[in-house]
PDB file of C-alpha atoms and ligand atoms in Angstrom:
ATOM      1  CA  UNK A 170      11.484  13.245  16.070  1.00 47.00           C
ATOM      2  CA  UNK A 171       7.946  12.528  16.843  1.00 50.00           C
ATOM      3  CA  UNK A 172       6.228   9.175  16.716  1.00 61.00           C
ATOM      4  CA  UNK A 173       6.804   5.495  16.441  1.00 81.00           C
ATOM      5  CA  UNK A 174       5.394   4.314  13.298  1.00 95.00           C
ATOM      6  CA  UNK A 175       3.208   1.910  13.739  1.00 96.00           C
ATOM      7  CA  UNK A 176       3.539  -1.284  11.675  1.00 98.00           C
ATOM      8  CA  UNK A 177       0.417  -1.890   8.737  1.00 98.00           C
ATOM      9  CA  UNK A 178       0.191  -4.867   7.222  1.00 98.00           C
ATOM     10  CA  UNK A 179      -2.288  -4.879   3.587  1.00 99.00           C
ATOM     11  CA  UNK A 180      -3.717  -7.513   1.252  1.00 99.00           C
ATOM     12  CA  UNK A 181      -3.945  -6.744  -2.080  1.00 99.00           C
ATOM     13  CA  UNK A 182      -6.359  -8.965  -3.416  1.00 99.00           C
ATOM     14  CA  UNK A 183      -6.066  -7.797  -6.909  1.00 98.00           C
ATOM     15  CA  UNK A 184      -8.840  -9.280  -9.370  1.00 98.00           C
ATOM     16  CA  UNK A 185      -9.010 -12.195  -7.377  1.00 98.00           C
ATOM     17  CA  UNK A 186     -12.482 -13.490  -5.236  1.00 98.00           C
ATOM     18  CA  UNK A 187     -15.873 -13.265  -6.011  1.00 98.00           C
ATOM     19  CA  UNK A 188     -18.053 -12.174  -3.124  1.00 98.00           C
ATOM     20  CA  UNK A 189     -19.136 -15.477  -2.394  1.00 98.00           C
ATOM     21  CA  UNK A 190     -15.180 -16.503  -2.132  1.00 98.00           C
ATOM     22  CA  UNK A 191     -14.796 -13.383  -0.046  1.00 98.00           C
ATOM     23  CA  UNK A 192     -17.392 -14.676   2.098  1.00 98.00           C
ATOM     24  CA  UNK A 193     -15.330 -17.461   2.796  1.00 98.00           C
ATOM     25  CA  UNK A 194     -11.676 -15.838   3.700  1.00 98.00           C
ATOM     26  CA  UNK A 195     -12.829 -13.345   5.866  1.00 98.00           C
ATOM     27  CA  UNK A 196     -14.232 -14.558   8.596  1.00 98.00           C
ATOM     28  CA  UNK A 197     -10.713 -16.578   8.801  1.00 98.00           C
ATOM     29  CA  UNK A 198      -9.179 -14.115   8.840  1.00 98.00           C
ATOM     30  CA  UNK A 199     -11.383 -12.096  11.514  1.00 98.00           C
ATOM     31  CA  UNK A 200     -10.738 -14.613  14.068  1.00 98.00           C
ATOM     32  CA  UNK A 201      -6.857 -15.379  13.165  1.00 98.00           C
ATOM     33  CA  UNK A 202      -6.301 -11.643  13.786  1.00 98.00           C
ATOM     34  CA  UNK A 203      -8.846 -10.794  16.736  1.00 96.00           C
ATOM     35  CA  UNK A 204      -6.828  -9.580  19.751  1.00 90.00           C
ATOM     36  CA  UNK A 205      -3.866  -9.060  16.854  1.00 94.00           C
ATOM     37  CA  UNK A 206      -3.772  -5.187  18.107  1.00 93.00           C
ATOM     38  CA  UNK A 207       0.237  -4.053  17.545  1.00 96.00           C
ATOM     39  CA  UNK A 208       0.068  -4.253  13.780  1.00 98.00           C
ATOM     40  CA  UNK A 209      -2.815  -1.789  11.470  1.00 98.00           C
ATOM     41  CA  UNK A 210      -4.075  -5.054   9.011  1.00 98.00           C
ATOM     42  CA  UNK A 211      -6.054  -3.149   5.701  1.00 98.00           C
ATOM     43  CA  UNK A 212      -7.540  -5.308   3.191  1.00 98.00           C
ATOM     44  CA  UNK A 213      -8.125  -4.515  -0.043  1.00 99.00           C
ATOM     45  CA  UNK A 214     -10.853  -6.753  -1.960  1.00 99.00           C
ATOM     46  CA  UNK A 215     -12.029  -5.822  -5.686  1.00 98.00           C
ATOM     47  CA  UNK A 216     -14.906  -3.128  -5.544  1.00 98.00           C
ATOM     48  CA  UNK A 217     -17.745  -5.587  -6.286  1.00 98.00           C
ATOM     49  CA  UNK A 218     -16.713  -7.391  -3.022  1.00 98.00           C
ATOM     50  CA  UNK A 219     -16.436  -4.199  -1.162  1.00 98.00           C
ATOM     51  CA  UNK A 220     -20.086  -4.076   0.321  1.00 98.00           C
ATOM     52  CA  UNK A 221     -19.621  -7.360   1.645  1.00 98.00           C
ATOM     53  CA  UNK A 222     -16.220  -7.525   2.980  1.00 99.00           C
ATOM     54  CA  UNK A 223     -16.948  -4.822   4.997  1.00 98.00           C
ATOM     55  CA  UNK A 224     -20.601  -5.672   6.619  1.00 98.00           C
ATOM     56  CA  UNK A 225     -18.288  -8.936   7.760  1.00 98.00           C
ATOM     57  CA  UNK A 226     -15.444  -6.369   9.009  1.00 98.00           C
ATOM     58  CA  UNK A 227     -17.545  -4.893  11.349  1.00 98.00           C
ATOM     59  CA  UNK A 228     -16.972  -4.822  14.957  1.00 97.00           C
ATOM     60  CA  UNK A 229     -13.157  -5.734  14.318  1.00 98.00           C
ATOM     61  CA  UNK A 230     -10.296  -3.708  13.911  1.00 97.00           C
ATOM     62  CA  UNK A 231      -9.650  -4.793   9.824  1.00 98.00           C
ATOM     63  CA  UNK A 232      -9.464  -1.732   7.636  1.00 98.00           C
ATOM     64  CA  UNK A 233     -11.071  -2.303   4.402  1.00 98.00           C
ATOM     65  CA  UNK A 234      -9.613  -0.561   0.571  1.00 99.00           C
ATOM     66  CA  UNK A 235      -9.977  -0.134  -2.855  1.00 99.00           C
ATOM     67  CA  UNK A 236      -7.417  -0.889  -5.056  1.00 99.00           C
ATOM     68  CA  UNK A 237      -7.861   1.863  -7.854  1.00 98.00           C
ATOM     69  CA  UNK A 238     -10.041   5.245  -8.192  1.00 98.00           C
ATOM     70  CA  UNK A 239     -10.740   7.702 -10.614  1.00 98.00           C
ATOM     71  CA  UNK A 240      -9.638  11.802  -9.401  1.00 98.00           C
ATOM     72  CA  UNK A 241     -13.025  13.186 -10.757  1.00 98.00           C
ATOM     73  CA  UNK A 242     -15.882  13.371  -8.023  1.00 97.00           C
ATOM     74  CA  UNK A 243     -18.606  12.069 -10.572  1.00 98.00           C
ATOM     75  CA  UNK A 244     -19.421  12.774 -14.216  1.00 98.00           C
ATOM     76  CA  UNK A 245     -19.792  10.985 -17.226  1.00 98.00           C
ATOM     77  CA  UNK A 246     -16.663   8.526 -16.632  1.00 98.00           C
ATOM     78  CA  UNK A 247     -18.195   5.198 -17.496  1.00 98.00           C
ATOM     79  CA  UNK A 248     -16.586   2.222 -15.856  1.00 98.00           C
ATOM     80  CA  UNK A 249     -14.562   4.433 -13.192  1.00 98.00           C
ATOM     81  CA  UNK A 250     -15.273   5.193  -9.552  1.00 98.00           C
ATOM     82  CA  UNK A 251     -15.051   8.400  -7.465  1.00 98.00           C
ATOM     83  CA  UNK A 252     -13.170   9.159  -4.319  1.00 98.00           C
ATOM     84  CA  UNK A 253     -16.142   9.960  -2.288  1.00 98.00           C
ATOM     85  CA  UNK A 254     -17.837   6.618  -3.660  1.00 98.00           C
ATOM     86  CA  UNK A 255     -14.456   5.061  -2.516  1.00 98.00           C
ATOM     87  CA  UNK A 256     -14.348   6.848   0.649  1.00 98.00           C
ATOM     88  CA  UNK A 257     -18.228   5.667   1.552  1.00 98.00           C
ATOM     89  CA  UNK A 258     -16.910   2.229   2.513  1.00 98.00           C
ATOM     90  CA  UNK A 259     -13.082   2.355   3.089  1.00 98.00           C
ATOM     91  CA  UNK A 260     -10.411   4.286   4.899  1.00 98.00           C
ATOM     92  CA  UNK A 261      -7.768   3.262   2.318  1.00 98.00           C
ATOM     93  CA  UNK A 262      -6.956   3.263  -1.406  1.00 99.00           C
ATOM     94  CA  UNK A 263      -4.263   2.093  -3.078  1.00 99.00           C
ATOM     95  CA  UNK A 264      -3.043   4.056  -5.944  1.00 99.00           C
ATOM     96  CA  UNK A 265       0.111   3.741  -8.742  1.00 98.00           C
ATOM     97  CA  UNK A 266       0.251  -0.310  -8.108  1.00 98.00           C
ATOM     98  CA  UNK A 267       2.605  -1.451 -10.691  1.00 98.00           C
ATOM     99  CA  UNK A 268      -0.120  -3.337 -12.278  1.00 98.00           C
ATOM    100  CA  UNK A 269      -2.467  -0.218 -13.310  1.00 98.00           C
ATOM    101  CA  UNK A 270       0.538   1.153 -14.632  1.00 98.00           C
ATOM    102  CA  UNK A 271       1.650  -1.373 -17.000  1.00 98.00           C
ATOM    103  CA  UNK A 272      -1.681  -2.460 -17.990  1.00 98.00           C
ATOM    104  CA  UNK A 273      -3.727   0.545 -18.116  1.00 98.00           C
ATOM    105  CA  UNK A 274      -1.671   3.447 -18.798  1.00 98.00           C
ATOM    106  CA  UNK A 275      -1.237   5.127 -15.015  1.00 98.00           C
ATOM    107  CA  UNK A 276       2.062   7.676 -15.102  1.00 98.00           C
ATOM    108  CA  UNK A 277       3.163   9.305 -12.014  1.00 98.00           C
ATOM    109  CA  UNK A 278       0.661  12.141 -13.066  1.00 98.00           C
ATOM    110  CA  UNK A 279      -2.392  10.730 -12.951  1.00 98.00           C
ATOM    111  CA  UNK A 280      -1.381   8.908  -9.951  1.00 98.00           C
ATOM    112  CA  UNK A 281      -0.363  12.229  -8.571  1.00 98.00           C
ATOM    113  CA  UNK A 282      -4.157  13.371  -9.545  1.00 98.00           C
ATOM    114  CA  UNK A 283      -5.688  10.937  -7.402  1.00 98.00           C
ATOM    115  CA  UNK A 284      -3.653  11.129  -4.734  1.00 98.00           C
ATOM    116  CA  UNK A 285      -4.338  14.666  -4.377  1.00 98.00           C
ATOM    117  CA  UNK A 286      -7.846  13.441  -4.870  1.00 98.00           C
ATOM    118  CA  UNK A 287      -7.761  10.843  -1.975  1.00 98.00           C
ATOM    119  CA  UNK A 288      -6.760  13.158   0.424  1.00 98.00           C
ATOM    120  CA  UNK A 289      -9.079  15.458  -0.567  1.00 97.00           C
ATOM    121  CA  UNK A 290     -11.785  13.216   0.444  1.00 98.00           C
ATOM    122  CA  UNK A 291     -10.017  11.805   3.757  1.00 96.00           C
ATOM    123  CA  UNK A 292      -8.940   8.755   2.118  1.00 98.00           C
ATOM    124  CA  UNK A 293      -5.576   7.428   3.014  1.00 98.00           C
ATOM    125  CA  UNK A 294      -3.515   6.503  -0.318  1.00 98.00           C
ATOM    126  CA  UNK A 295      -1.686   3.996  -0.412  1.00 99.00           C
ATOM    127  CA  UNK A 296       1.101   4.936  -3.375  1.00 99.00           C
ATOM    128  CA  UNK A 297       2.765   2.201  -5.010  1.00 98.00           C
ATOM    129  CA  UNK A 298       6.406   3.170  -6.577  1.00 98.00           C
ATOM    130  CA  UNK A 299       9.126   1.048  -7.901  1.00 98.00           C
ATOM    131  CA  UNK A 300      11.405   0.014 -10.354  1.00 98.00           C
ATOM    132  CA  UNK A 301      11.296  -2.283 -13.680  1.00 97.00           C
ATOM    133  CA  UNK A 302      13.826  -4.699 -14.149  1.00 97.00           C
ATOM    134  CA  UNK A 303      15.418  -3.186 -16.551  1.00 97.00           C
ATOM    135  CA  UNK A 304      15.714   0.061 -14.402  1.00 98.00           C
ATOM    136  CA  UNK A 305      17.328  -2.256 -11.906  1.00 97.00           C
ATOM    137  CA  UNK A 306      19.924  -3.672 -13.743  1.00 97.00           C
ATOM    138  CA  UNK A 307      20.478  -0.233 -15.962  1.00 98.00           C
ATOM    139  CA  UNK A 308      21.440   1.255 -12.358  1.00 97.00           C
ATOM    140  CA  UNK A 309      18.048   3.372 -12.779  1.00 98.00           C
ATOM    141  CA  UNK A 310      16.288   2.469  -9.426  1.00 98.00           C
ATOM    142  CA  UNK A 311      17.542   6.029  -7.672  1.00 98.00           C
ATOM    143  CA  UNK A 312      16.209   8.093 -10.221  1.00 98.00           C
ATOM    144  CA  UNK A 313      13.370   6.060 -10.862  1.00 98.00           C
ATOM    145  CA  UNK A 314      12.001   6.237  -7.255  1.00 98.00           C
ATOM    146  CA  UNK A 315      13.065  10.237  -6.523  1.00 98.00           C
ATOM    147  CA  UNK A 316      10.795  10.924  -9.290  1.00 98.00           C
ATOM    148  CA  UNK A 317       8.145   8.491  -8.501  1.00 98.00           C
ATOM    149  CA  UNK A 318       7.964  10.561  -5.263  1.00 98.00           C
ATOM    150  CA  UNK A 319       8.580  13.569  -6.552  1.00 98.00           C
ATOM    151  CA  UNK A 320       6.070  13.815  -9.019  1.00 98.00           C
ATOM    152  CA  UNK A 321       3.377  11.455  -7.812  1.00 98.00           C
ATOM    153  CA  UNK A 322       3.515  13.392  -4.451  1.00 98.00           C
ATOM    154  CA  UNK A 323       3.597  17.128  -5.870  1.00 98.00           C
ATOM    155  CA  UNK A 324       1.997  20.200  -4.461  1.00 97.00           C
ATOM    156  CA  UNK A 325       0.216  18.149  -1.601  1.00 97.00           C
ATOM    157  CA  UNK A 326       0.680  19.064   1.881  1.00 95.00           C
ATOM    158  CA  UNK A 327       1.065  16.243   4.418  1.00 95.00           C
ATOM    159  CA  UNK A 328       1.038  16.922   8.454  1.00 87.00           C
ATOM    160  CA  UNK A 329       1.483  15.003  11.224  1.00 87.00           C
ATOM    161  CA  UNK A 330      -2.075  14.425  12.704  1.00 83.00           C
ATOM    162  CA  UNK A 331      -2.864  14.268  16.611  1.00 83.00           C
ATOM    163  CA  UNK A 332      -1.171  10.698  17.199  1.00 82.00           C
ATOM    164  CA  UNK A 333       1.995  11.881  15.065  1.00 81.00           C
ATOM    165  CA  UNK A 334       0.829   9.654  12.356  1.00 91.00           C
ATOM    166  CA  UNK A 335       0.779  11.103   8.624  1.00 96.00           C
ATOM    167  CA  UNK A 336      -2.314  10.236   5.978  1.00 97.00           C
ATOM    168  CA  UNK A 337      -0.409   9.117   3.528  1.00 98.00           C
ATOM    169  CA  UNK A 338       1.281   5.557   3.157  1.00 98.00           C
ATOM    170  CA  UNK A 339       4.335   4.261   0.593  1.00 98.00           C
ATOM    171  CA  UNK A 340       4.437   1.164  -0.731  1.00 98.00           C
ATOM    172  CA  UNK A 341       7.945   0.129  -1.976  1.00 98.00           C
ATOM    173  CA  UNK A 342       7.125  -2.691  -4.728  1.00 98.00           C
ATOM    174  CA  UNK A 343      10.467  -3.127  -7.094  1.00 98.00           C
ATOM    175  CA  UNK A 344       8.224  -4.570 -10.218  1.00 98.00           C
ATOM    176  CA  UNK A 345      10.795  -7.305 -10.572  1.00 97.00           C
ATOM    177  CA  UNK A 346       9.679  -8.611  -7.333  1.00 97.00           C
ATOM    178  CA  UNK A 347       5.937  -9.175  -7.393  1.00 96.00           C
ATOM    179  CA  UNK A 348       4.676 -12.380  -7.931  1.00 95.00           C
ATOM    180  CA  UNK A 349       7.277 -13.647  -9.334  1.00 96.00           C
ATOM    181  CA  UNK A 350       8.736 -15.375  -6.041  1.00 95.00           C
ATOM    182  CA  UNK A 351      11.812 -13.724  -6.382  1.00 95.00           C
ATOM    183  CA  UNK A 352      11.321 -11.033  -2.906  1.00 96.00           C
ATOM    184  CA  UNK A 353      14.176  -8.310  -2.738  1.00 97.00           C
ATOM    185  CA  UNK A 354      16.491  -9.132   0.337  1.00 98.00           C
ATOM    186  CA  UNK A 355      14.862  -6.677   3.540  1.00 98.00           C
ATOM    187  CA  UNK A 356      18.734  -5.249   3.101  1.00 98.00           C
ATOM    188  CA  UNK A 357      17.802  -4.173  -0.647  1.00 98.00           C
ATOM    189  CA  UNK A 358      14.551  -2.951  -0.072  1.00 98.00           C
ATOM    190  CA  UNK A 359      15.812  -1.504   3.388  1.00 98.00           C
ATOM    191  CA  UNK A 360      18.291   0.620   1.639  1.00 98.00           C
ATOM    192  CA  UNK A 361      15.803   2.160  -0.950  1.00 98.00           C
ATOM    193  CA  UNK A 362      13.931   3.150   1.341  1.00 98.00           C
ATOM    194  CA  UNK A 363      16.577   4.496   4.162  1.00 98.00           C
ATOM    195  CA  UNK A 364      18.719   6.325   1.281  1.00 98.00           C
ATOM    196  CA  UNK A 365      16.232   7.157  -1.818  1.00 98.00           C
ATOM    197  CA  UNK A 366      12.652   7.237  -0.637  1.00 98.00           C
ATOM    198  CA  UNK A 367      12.716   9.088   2.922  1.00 98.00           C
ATOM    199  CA  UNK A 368      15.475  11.888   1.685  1.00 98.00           C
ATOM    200  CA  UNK A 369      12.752  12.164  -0.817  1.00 98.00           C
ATOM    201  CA  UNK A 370      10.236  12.808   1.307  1.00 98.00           C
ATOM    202  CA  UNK A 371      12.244  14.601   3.378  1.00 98.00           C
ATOM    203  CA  UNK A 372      13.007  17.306   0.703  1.00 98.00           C
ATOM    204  CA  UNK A 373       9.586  17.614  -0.230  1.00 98.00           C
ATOM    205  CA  UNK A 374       8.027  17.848   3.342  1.00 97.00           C
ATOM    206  CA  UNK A 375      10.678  17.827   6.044  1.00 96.00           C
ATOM    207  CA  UNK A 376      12.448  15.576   8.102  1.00 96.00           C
ATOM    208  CA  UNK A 377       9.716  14.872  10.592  1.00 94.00           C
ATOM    209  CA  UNK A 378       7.049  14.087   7.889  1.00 96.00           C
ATOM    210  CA  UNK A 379       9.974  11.991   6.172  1.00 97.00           C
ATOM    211  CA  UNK A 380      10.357  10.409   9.198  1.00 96.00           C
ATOM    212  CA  UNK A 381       7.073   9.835  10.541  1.00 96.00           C
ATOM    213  CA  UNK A 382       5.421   7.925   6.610  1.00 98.00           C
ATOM    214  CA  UNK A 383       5.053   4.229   6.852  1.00 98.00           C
ATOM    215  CA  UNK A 384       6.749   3.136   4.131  1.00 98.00           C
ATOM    216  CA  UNK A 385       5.656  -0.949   3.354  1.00 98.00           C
ATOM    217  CA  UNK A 386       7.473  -3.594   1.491  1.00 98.00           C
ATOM    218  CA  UNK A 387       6.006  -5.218  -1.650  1.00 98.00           C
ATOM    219  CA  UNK A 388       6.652  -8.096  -3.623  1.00 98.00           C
ATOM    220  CA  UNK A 389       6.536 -11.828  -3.257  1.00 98.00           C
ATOM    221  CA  UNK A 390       5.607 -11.686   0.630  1.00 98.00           C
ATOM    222  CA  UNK A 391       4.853 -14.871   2.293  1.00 98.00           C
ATOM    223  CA  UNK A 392       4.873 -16.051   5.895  1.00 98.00           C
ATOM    224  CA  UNK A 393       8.178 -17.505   6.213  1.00 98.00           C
ATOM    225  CA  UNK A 394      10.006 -14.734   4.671  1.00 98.00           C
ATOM    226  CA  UNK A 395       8.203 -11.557   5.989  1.00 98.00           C
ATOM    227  CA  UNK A 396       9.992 -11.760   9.414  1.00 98.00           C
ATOM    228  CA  UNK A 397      13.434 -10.479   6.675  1.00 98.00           C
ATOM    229  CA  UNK A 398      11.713  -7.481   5.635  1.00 98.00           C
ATOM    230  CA  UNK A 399      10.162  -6.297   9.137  1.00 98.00           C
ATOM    231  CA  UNK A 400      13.559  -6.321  11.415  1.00 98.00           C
ATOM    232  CA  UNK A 401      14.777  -3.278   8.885  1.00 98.00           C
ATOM    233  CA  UNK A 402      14.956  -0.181  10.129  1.00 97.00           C
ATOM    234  CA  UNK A 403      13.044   2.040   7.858  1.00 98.00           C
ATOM    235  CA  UNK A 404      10.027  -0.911   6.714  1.00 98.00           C
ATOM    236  CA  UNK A 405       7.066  -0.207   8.521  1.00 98.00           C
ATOM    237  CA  UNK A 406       4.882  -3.321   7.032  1.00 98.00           C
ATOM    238  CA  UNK A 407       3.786  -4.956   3.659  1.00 98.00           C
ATOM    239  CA  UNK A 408       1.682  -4.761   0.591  1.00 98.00           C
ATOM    240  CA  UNK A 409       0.722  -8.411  -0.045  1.00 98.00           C
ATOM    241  CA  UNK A 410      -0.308 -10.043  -3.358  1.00 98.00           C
ATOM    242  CA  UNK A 411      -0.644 -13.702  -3.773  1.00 98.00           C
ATOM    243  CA  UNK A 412      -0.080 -14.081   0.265  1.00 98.00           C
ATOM    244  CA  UNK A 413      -3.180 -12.496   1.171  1.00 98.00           C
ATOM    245  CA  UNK A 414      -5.617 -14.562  -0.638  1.00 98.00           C
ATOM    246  CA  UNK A 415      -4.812 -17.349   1.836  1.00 98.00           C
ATOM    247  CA  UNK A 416      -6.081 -16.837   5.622  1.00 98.00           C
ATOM    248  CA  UNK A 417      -2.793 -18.912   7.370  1.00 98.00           C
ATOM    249  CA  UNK A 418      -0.255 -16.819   4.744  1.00 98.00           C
ATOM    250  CA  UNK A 419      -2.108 -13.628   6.007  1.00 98.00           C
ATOM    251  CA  UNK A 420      -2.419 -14.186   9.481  1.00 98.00           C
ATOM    252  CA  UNK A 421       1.160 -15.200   9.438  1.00 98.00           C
ATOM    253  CA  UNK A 422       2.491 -12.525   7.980  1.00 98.00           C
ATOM    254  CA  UNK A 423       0.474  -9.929  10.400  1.00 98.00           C
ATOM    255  CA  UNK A 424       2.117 -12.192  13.218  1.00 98.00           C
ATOM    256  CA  UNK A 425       5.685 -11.797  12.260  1.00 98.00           C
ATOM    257  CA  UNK A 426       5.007  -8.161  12.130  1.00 98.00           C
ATOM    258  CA  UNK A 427       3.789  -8.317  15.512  1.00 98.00           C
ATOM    259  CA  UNK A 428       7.167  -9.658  16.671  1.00 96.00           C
ATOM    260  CA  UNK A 429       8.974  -7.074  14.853  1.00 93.00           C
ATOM    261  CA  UNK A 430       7.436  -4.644  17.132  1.00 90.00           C
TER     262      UNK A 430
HETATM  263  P1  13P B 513       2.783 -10.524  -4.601  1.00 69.53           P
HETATM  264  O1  13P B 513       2.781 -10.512  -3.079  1.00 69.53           O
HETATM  265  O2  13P B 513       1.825 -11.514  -5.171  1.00 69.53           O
HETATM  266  O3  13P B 513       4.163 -10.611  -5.151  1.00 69.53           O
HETATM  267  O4  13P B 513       2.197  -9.095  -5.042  1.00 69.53           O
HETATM  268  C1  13P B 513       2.695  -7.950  -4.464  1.00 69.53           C
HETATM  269  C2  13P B 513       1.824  -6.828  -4.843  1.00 69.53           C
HETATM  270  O5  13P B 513       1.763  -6.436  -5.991  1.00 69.53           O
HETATM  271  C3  13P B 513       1.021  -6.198  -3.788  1.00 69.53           C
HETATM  272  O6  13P B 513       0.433  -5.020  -4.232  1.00 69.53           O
END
């Protein structure tokens, strides 16, 4: 099998922080993570904040995100925003959070649209799957996920680039678990991601690309409990919420990650 993965750590800001708030966290967090170089940290401010976060990102090793994008390249789409407007600033978008598709209608096919779209551009998605609830406790969560993957990942080719690493990044977030407190055990989330999401991949693009995603860990991540979710064996990182909005959280979290490795 080919490459280590390489731990990534990501702050999803959501619609939190103004620019001038922005302005404030991220220098923080700049100098709590300088010389921080095991772990990838991404973070993923709302667009308006964008422009700003990353003029103060510069010179450090901090990707920068967007949390949504539309999978047209421009037209008459008030409101949305493009992939190659997207990929002017960032290396990373999220896409499929939980969020966009409770509130605003996203199905696995129009997340499958922009991821296609993403790639297209050289953006890497990041592609948010996981289960209600409800699903949960119905005993849904394995067919929930395979066809999360299955069809939000359809007819797109992913390949191992030079360093063995693969464009593309999972984010396991059971819905029941985000910011609600109430984190998955790492053995729970471990084992959706060991038995349901990489034989997934695996059947869609082969054991070494199955192998070789970084599949992250969302949902209620803090520093004092991150440490649970980065000793598994097939978690390569989180997606942070609430966590990430607060420099020390952040930082701490990147640092457990960091002793993981
Ligand atoms: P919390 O860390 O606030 O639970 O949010 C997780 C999340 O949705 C990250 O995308």
């Amino acid at each position: 099998m080919s490459g280590k993965r390489i731990p990534l750590v990501a702050g999803n800001w959501k619609m939190y922080k103004t620019i001038a708030e922005a302005r404030q966290l991220v220098p923080d967090l700049v100098r709590g993570l300088a010389n921080v170089e095991e772990v990838e940290k991404v973070i993923c401010p709302p667009f308006t904040a964008l422009m700003a976060v990353k003029a103060l990102l510069e010179g450090t090793d901090i990707g920068l995100g967007a949390q949504n994008m539309y999978w047209e390249s421009e037209g008459a789409f008030t409101g949305e925003i493009s992939p190659k407007m997207v990929a002017e600033l960032c290396r990373y978008v999220i896409l499929g959070h939980s969020e966009r598709r409770t509130y605003f209608g996203e199905t696995d096919e129009t997340v499958n649209r922009k991821v296609r779209a993403a790639l297209e551009v050289g953006l890497i998605p990041i592609v948010c799957i996981g289960e209600t609830l409800t699903e949960n406790e119905a005993g849904k969560t394995q067919a929930v996920i395979t066809r999360q993957v299955q069809v939000g990942l359809s007819g797109i080719q992913l390949q191992p680039d030079v360093t063995g690493g693969i464009p593309l990044i999972i984010a396991y977030e059971p819905v029941w678990a985000i910011g609600t407190g109430k984190a998955a055990t790492g053995e729970f989330a471990n084992q959706v991601v060991r038995d349901l999401i990489r034989p997934t991949l695996s059947t869609l693009f082969g054991d070494e690309v199955a192998h070789s995603v970084r599949v992250l860990y969302g949902g209620s991540v803090k520093a004092s409990n991150a440490a649970e979710f980065f000793t598994q064996s097939d978690i390569d990182g989180a997606l942070v919420g609430g966590a990430s909005l607060k420099a020390e959280e952040f930082i701490g979290i990147v640092k457990a990650a960091v002793e993981s490795v």
